[in-house]
PDB file of C-alpha atoms in Angstrom:
ATOM      1  CA  UNK L   1     -14.590 -72.973  42.686  1.00 65.00           C
ATOM      2  CA  UNK L   2     -12.780 -70.195  44.524  1.00 76.00           C
ATOM      3  CA  UNK L   3     -14.125 -66.620  44.931  1.00 77.00           C
ATOM      4  CA  UNK L   4     -11.566 -65.178  42.480  1.00 77.00           C
ATOM      5  CA  UNK L   5     -12.614 -67.622  39.761  1.00 73.00           C
ATOM      6  CA  UNK L   6     -16.280 -66.777  40.358  1.00 74.00           C
ATOM      7  CA  UNK L   7     -15.559 -63.049  40.121  1.00 79.00           C
ATOM      8  CA  UNK L   8     -13.602 -63.579  36.902  1.00 83.00           C
ATOM      9  CA  UNK L   9     -16.463 -65.554  35.383  1.00 82.00           C
ATOM     10  CA  UNK L  10     -18.955 -62.923  36.463  1.00 81.00           C
ATOM     11  CA  UNK L  11     -16.882 -60.192  34.806  1.00 85.00           C
ATOM     12  CA  UNK L  12     -16.712 -62.207  31.578  1.00 86.00           C
ATOM     13  CA  UNK L  13     -20.476 -62.769  31.678  1.00 87.00           C
ATOM     14  CA  UNK L  14     -21.121 -59.064  32.248  1.00 87.00           C
ATOM     15  CA  UNK L  15     -18.894 -58.116  29.307  1.00 91.00           C
ATOM     16  CA  UNK L  16     -20.526 -60.755  27.101  1.00 93.00           C
ATOM     17  CA  UNK L  17     -24.049 -59.613  27.989  1.00 93.00           C
ATOM     18  CA  UNK L  18     -23.241 -55.950  27.441  1.00 94.00           C
ATOM     19  CA  UNK L  19     -21.672 -56.672  24.063  1.00 94.00           C
ATOM     20  CA  UNK L  20     -24.641 -58.834  23.066  1.00 95.00           C
ATOM     21  CA  UNK L  21     -27.102 -56.109  24.046  1.00 95.00           C
ATOM     22  CA  UNK L  22     -25.253 -53.401  22.119  1.00 94.00           C
ATOM     23  CA  UNK L  23     -24.937 -55.589  19.012  1.00 92.00           C
ATOM     24  CA  UNK L  24     -28.609 -56.558  19.229  1.00 93.00           C
ATOM     25  CA  UNK L  25     -29.619 -52.917  19.654  1.00 92.00           C
ATOM     26  CA  UNK L  26     -27.740 -51.947  16.488  1.00 87.00           C
ATOM     27  CA  UNK L  27     -29.498 -54.693  14.512  1.00 86.00           C
ATOM     28  CA  UNK L  28     -32.968 -54.137  15.942  1.00 90.00           C
ATOM     29  CA  UNK L  29     -32.943 -50.341  15.891  1.00 85.00           C
ATOM     30  CA  UNK L  30     -31.824 -50.335  12.259  1.00 76.00           C
ATOM     31  CA  UNK L  31     -35.244 -51.804  11.374  1.00 80.00           C
ATOM     32  CA  UNK L  32     -37.336 -50.556  14.290  1.00 84.00           C
ATOM     33  CA  UNK L  33     -35.963 -47.257  15.706  1.00 81.00           C
ATOM     34  CA  UNK L  34     -38.581 -47.211  18.476  1.00 86.00           C
ATOM     35  CA  UNK L  35     -37.885 -50.774  19.637  1.00 92.00           C
ATOM     36  CA  UNK L  36     -38.237 -51.300  23.376  1.00 94.00           C
ATOM     37  CA  UNK L  37     -35.659 -52.596  25.813  1.00 95.00           C
ATOM     38  CA  UNK L  38     -37.645 -55.843  25.986  1.00 95.00           C
ATOM     39  CA  UNK L  39     -37.374 -56.327  22.216  1.00 96.00           C
ATOM     40  CA  UNK L  40     -33.653 -55.598  22.251  1.00 96.00           C
ATOM     41  CA  UNK L  41     -33.099 -57.914  25.214  1.00 96.00           C
ATOM     42  CA  UNK L  42     -34.974 -60.703  23.432  1.00 96.00           C
ATOM     43  CA  UNK L  43     -32.806 -60.272  20.322  1.00 96.00           C
ATOM     44  CA  UNK L  44     -29.701 -60.428  22.541  1.00 95.00           C
ATOM     45  CA  UNK L  45     -30.872 -63.621  24.214  1.00 95.00           C
ATOM     46  CA  UNK L  46     -31.180 -62.105  27.689  1.00 94.00           C
ATOM     47  CA  UNK L  47     -34.067 -61.038  29.887  1.00 94.00           C
ATOM     48  CA  UNK L  48     -35.447 -57.519  30.092  1.00 95.00           C
ATOM     49  CA  UNK L  49     -34.313 -57.411  33.709  1.00 94.00           C
ATOM     50  CA  UNK L  50     -30.752 -58.264  32.651  1.00 94.00           C
ATOM     51  CA  UNK L  51     -30.797 -55.468  30.073  1.00 95.00           C
ATOM     52  CA  UNK L  52     -31.846 -52.925  32.698  1.00 95.00           C
ATOM     53  CA  UNK L  53     -29.309 -54.317  35.177  1.00 94.00           C
ATOM     54  CA  UNK L  54     -26.521 -53.578  32.695  1.00 93.00           C
ATOM     55  CA  UNK L  55     -27.692 -50.260  31.280  1.00 95.00           C
ATOM     56  CA  UNK L  56     -30.316 -48.844  33.653  1.00 94.00           C
ATOM     57  CA  UNK L  57     -32.365 -47.185  30.925  1.00 94.00           C
ATOM     58  CA  UNK L  58     -32.950 -47.232  27.171  1.00 93.00           C
ATOM     59  CA  UNK L  59     -31.142 -43.880  26.871  1.00 91.00           C
ATOM     60  CA  UNK L  60     -27.994 -45.331  28.458  1.00 93.00           C
ATOM     61  CA  UNK L  61     -28.106 -48.258  26.026  1.00 93.00           C
ATOM     62  CA  UNK L  62     -28.528 -45.871  23.084  1.00 91.00           C
ATOM     63  CA  UNK L  63     -25.477 -43.932  24.242  1.00 89.00           C
ATOM     64  CA  UNK L  64     -23.513 -47.199  24.318  1.00 91.00           C
ATOM     65  CA  UNK L  65     -24.720 -47.965  20.788  1.00 89.00           C
ATOM     66  CA  UNK L  66     -23.553 -44.576  19.539  1.00 84.00           C
ATOM     67  CA  UNK L  67     -20.178 -45.140  21.179  1.00 85.00           C
ATOM     68  CA  UNK L  68     -19.878 -48.572  19.553  1.00 87.00           C
ATOM     69  CA  UNK L  69     -20.799 -47.236  16.106  1.00 82.00           C
ATOM     70  CA  UNK L  70     -18.220 -44.493  16.528  1.00 80.00           C
ATOM     71  CA  UNK L  71     -15.611 -47.045  17.577  1.00 83.00           C
ATOM     72  CA  UNK L  72     -16.377 -49.164  14.500  1.00 81.00           C
ATOM     73  CA  UNK L  73     -16.333 -46.090  12.283  1.00 78.00           C
ATOM     74  CA  UNK L  74     -12.935 -45.013  13.550  1.00 78.00           C
ATOM     75  CA  UNK L  75     -11.574 -48.549  13.073  1.00 82.00           C
ATOM     76  CA  UNK L  76     -12.754 -48.527   9.446  1.00 76.00           C
ATOM     77  CA  UNK L  77     -11.282 -45.095   8.795  1.00 76.00           C
ATOM     78  CA  UNK L  78      -8.049 -46.071  10.537  1.00 79.00           C
ATOM     79  CA  UNK L  79      -7.770 -49.063   8.214  1.00 81.00           C
ATOM     80  CA  UNK L  80      -7.835 -46.669   5.249  1.00 80.00           C
ATOM     81  CA  UNK L  81      -4.160 -45.923   6.047  1.00 84.00           C
ATOM     82  CA  UNK L  82      -4.138 -42.180   5.444  1.00 84.00           C
ATOM     83  CA  UNK L  83      -0.382 -41.936   5.976  1.00 86.00           C
ATOM     84  CA  UNK L  84       0.760 -43.895   2.915  1.00 89.00           C
ATOM     85  CA  UNK L  85       0.805 -42.928  -0.756  1.00 92.00           C
ATOM     86  CA  UNK L  86      -0.017 -39.448  -1.979  1.00 94.00           C
ATOM     87  CA  UNK L  87      -2.377 -37.284   0.028  1.00 95.00           C
ATOM     88  CA  UNK L  88      -4.935 -37.446  -2.782  1.00 95.00           C
ATOM     89  CA  UNK L  89      -4.837 -41.244  -2.839  1.00 94.00           C
ATOM     90  CA  UNK L  90      -5.112 -41.337   0.940  1.00 93.00           C
ATOM     91  CA  UNK L  91      -8.073 -38.963   0.900  1.00 94.00           C
ATOM     92  CA  UNK L  92      -9.741 -41.198  -1.674  1.00 93.00           C
ATOM     93  CA  UNK L  93      -9.302 -44.222   0.601  1.00 91.00           C
ATOM     94  CA  UNK L  94     -10.593 -42.245   3.551  1.00 90.00           C
ATOM     95  CA  UNK L  95     -13.716 -41.234   1.627  1.00 91.00           C
ATOM     96  CA  UNK L  96     -14.268 -44.749   0.314  1.00 88.00           C
ATOM     97  CA  UNK L  97     -14.144 -46.021   3.901  1.00 86.00           C
ATOM     98  CA  UNK L  98     -16.511 -43.275   5.022  1.00 87.00           C
ATOM     99  CA  UNK L  99     -18.909 -44.310   2.288  1.00 84.00           C
ATOM    100  CA  UNK L 100     -19.124 -47.844   3.675  1.00 80.00           C
ATOM    101  CA  UNK L 101     -20.264 -46.426   7.022  1.00 79.00           C
ATOM    102  CA  UNK L 102     -23.143 -44.339   5.701  1.00 79.00           C
ATOM    103  CA  UNK L 103     -25.660 -47.163   5.278  1.00 67.00           C
ATOM    104  CA  UNK L 104     -25.203 -48.597   8.780  1.00 64.00           C
ATOM    105  CA  UNK L 105     -25.208 -45.256  10.561  1.00 69.00           C
ATOM    106  CA  UNK L 106     -28.125 -43.870   8.562  1.00 64.00           C
ATOM    107  CA  UNK L 107     -30.146 -47.028   9.149  1.00 59.00           C
ATOM    108  CA  UNK L 108     -29.581 -46.727  12.897  1.00 60.00           C
ATOM    109  CA  UNK L 109     -30.738 -43.124  12.867  1.00 55.00           C
ATOM    110  CA  UNK L 110     -30.687 -40.661  15.731  1.00 52.00           C
ATOM    111  CA  UNK L 111     -33.205 -41.485  18.478  1.00 49.00           C
ATOM    112  CA  UNK L 112     -34.506 -38.682  20.629  1.00 46.00           C
ATOM    113  CA  UNK L 113     -32.219 -37.756  23.486  1.00 48.00           C
ATOM    114  CA  UNK L 114     -30.968 -34.769  25.413  1.00 48.00           C
ATOM    115  CA  UNK L 115     -30.037 -32.538  22.465  1.00 48.00           C
ATOM    116  CA  UNK L 116     -27.261 -30.613  24.186  1.00 50.00           C
ATOM    117  CA  UNK L 117     -25.670 -33.653  25.826  1.00 52.00           C
ATOM    118  CA  UNK L 118     -25.867 -35.626  22.590  1.00 60.00           C
ATOM    119  CA  UNK L 119     -24.315 -32.730  20.663  1.00 62.00           C
ATOM    120  CA  UNK L 120     -21.377 -32.632  23.071  1.00 67.00           C
ATOM    121  CA  UNK L 121     -20.941 -36.420  22.941  1.00 64.00           C
ATOM    122  CA  UNK L 122     -21.069 -36.380  19.149  1.00 64.00           C
ATOM    123  CA  UNK L 123     -18.389 -33.693  19.031  1.00 66.00           C
ATOM    124  CA  UNK L 124     -16.184 -35.750  21.356  1.00 69.00           C
ATOM    125  CA  UNK L 125     -16.581 -38.826  19.110  1.00 68.00           C
ATOM    126  CA  UNK L 126     -15.409 -36.816  16.106  1.00 70.00           C
ATOM    127  CA  UNK L 127     -12.122 -35.707  17.703  1.00 81.00           C
ATOM    128  CA  UNK L 128      -9.972 -38.700  16.583  1.00 80.00           C
ATOM    129  CA  UNK L 129     -11.401 -38.553  13.047  1.00 82.00           C
ATOM    130  CA  UNK L 130     -10.870 -34.792  12.858  1.00 88.00           C
ATOM    131  CA  UNK L 131      -7.268 -35.211  14.010  1.00 88.00           C
ATOM    132  CA  UNK L 132      -6.510 -37.800  11.312  1.00 87.00           C
ATOM    133  CA  UNK L 133      -8.294 -35.813   8.644  1.00 91.00           C
ATOM    134  CA  UNK L 134      -6.553 -32.594   9.649  1.00 94.00           C
ATOM    135  CA  UNK L 135      -3.123 -34.239   9.401  1.00 93.00           C
ATOM    136  CA  UNK L 136      -4.040 -35.629   5.983  1.00 94.00           C
ATOM    137  CA  UNK L 137      -5.302 -32.307   4.635  1.00 96.00           C
ATOM    138  CA  UNK L 138      -2.233 -30.439   5.884  1.00 96.00           C
ATOM    139  CA  UNK L 139      -0.043 -33.059   4.198  1.00 96.00           C
ATOM    140  CA  UNK L 140      -1.911 -32.488   0.944  1.00 96.00           C
ATOM    141  CA  UNK L 141      -1.550 -28.727   1.265  1.00 97.00           C
ATOM    142  CA  UNK L 142       2.167 -29.013   1.964  1.00 96.00           C
ATOM    143  CA  UNK L 143       2.634 -31.230  -1.095  1.00 95.00           C
ATOM    144  CA  UNK L 144       0.632 -28.901  -3.339  1.00 95.00           C
ATOM    145  CA  UNK L 145      -2.125 -31.461  -3.941  1.00 96.00           C
ATOM    146  CA  UNK L 146      -4.840 -29.616  -2.011  1.00 97.00           C
ATOM    147  CA  UNK L 147      -5.941 -26.014  -2.069  1.00 96.00           C
ATOM    148  CA  UNK L 148      -4.281 -23.614   0.344  1.00 96.00           C
ATOM    149  CA  UNK L 149      -6.970 -20.975  -0.178  1.00 96.00           C
ATOM    150  CA  UNK L 150      -8.932 -22.543   2.711  1.00 96.00           C
ATOM    151  CA  UNK L 151      -7.486 -23.343   6.128  1.00 97.00           C
ATOM    152  CA  UNK L 152      -7.084 -27.008   7.055  1.00 96.00           C
ATOM    153  CA  UNK L 153      -9.347 -26.602  10.086  1.00 96.00           C
ATOM    154  CA  UNK L 154     -12.090 -25.134   7.917  1.00 97.00           C
ATOM    155  CA  UNK L 155     -11.780 -27.973   5.414  1.00 97.00           C
ATOM    156  CA  UNK L 156     -12.037 -30.543   8.215  1.00 95.00           C
ATOM    157  CA  UNK L 157     -15.194 -28.883   9.538  1.00 94.00           C
ATOM    158  CA  UNK L 158     -16.681 -28.840   6.044  1.00 96.00           C
ATOM    159  CA  UNK L 159     -15.907 -32.528   5.455  1.00 94.00           C
ATOM    160  CA  UNK L 160     -17.609 -33.473   8.732  1.00 90.00           C
ATOM    161  CA  UNK L 161     -20.614 -31.309   7.814  1.00 92.00           C
ATOM    162  CA  UNK L 162     -20.829 -32.916   4.373  1.00 94.00           C
ATOM    163  CA  UNK L 163     -20.774 -36.346   6.028  1.00 89.00           C
ATOM    164  CA  UNK L 164     -23.737 -35.326   8.177  1.00 86.00           C
ATOM    165  CA  UNK L 165     -25.504 -33.971   5.091  1.00 92.00           C
ATOM    166  CA  UNK L 166     -25.002 -37.283   3.268  1.00 92.00           C
ATOM    167  CA  UNK L 167     -26.370 -39.157   6.276  1.00 86.00           C
ATOM    168  CA  UNK L 168     -29.389 -36.840   6.373  1.00 86.00           C
ATOM    169  CA  UNK L 169     -30.130 -37.328   2.672  1.00 90.00           C
ATOM    170  CA  UNK L 170     -30.195 -41.104   3.132  1.00 87.00           C
ATOM    171  CA  UNK L 171     -32.394 -41.005   6.220  1.00 81.00           C
ATOM    172  CA  UNK L 172     -34.832 -38.643   4.497  1.00 85.00           C
ATOM    173  CA  UNK L 173     -35.099 -41.079   1.604  1.00 87.00           C
ATOM    174  CA  UNK L 174     -33.734 -38.584  -0.932  1.00 92.00           C
ATOM    175  CA  UNK L 175     -30.945 -40.904  -2.061  1.00 90.00           C
ATOM    176  CA  UNK L 176     -29.517 -44.327  -1.265  1.00 89.00           C
ATOM    177  CA  UNK L 177     -26.235 -45.004   0.521  1.00 86.00           C
ATOM    178  CA  UNK L 178     -24.306 -45.580  -2.698  1.00 87.00           C
ATOM    179  CA  UNK L 179     -25.545 -42.343  -4.242  1.00 92.00           C
ATOM    180  CA  UNK L 180     -24.833 -40.366  -1.093  1.00 92.00           C
ATOM    181  CA  UNK L 181     -21.329 -41.837  -0.842  1.00 91.00           C
ATOM    182  CA  UNK L 182     -20.606 -40.867  -4.453  1.00 92.00           C
ATOM    183  CA  UNK L 183     -21.835 -37.302  -3.933  1.00 94.00           C
ATOM    184  CA  UNK L 184     -19.945 -37.049  -0.639  1.00 94.00           C
ATOM    185  CA  UNK L 185     -16.675 -38.137  -2.228  1.00 93.00           C
ATOM    186  CA  UNK L 186     -17.057 -35.818  -5.214  1.00 94.00           C
ATOM    187  CA  UNK L 187     -17.926 -32.866  -2.979  1.00 96.00           C
ATOM    188  CA  UNK L 188     -14.957 -33.373  -0.656  1.00 96.00           C
ATOM    189  CA  UNK L 189     -12.498 -33.875  -3.497  1.00 96.00           C
ATOM    190  CA  UNK L 190     -13.667 -30.650  -5.143  1.00 95.00           C
ATOM    191  CA  UNK L 191     -13.624 -28.793  -1.852  1.00 96.00           C
ATOM    192  CA  UNK L 192     -10.011 -29.833  -1.271  1.00 96.00           C
ATOM    193  CA  UNK L 193      -9.053 -29.082  -4.878  1.00 95.00           C
ATOM    194  CA  UNK L 194      -8.250 -32.737  -5.607  1.00 90.00           C
ATOM    195  CA  UNK L 195     -11.212 -33.679  -7.761  1.00 64.00           C
ATOM    196  CA  UNK L 196      -9.027 -34.519 -10.745  1.00 57.00           C
ATOM    197  CA  UNK L 197      -7.705 -37.690  -9.119  1.00 49.00           C
ATOM    198  CA  UNK L 198      -9.268 -41.122  -9.367  1.00 43.00           C
ATOM    199  CA  UNK L 199      -7.484 -42.374  -6.234  1.00 41.00           C
ATOM    200  CA  UNK L 200      -9.732 -44.404  -3.955  1.00 40.00           C
ATOM    201  CA  UNK L 201     -12.827 -43.990  -6.120  1.00 40.00           C
ATOM    202  CA  UNK L 202     -15.992 -45.739  -5.064  1.00 41.00           C
TER     203      UNK L 202
END
């Protein structure tokens, strides 16, 4: 086996181990938010030493988990196809997709970390979603489907805030994911002035 082949296999193994650790962390932390690196490594089928070799610390692994959840979330929202149909129908699909994400993200929770750094990272993760949502809301305003009394940027910020509120209600045990998704959708539709449509209902 030549050196290039060995390096290629090592890269594949590194990628496979990292992916396994992130996936295991999502599963384990959903049930045990304080789970240790050793527990996560065991669930991933690797040693504790391997976990630390790839991520260095539990905080670094948690950051990778948040990035992966954000990537999955964006993929789900992207699949909602917000560019086809009427803006109201597209918003309904967007909100239905967002509702499917609430249970997983709320179950994972928000482990302690550097508050300021995490706030900045969270804002960065929202940028692609905010861009899509902003385009959709402006399309609805241009077509007369959504209110023009509130600026598109303000509506985007409110939708994101309502999503966080729904997540908080689930994690506090005040409602389940289905109930939170229903309230989230109704609130956003009313906020945008599109509550009369049944498009994309949950």
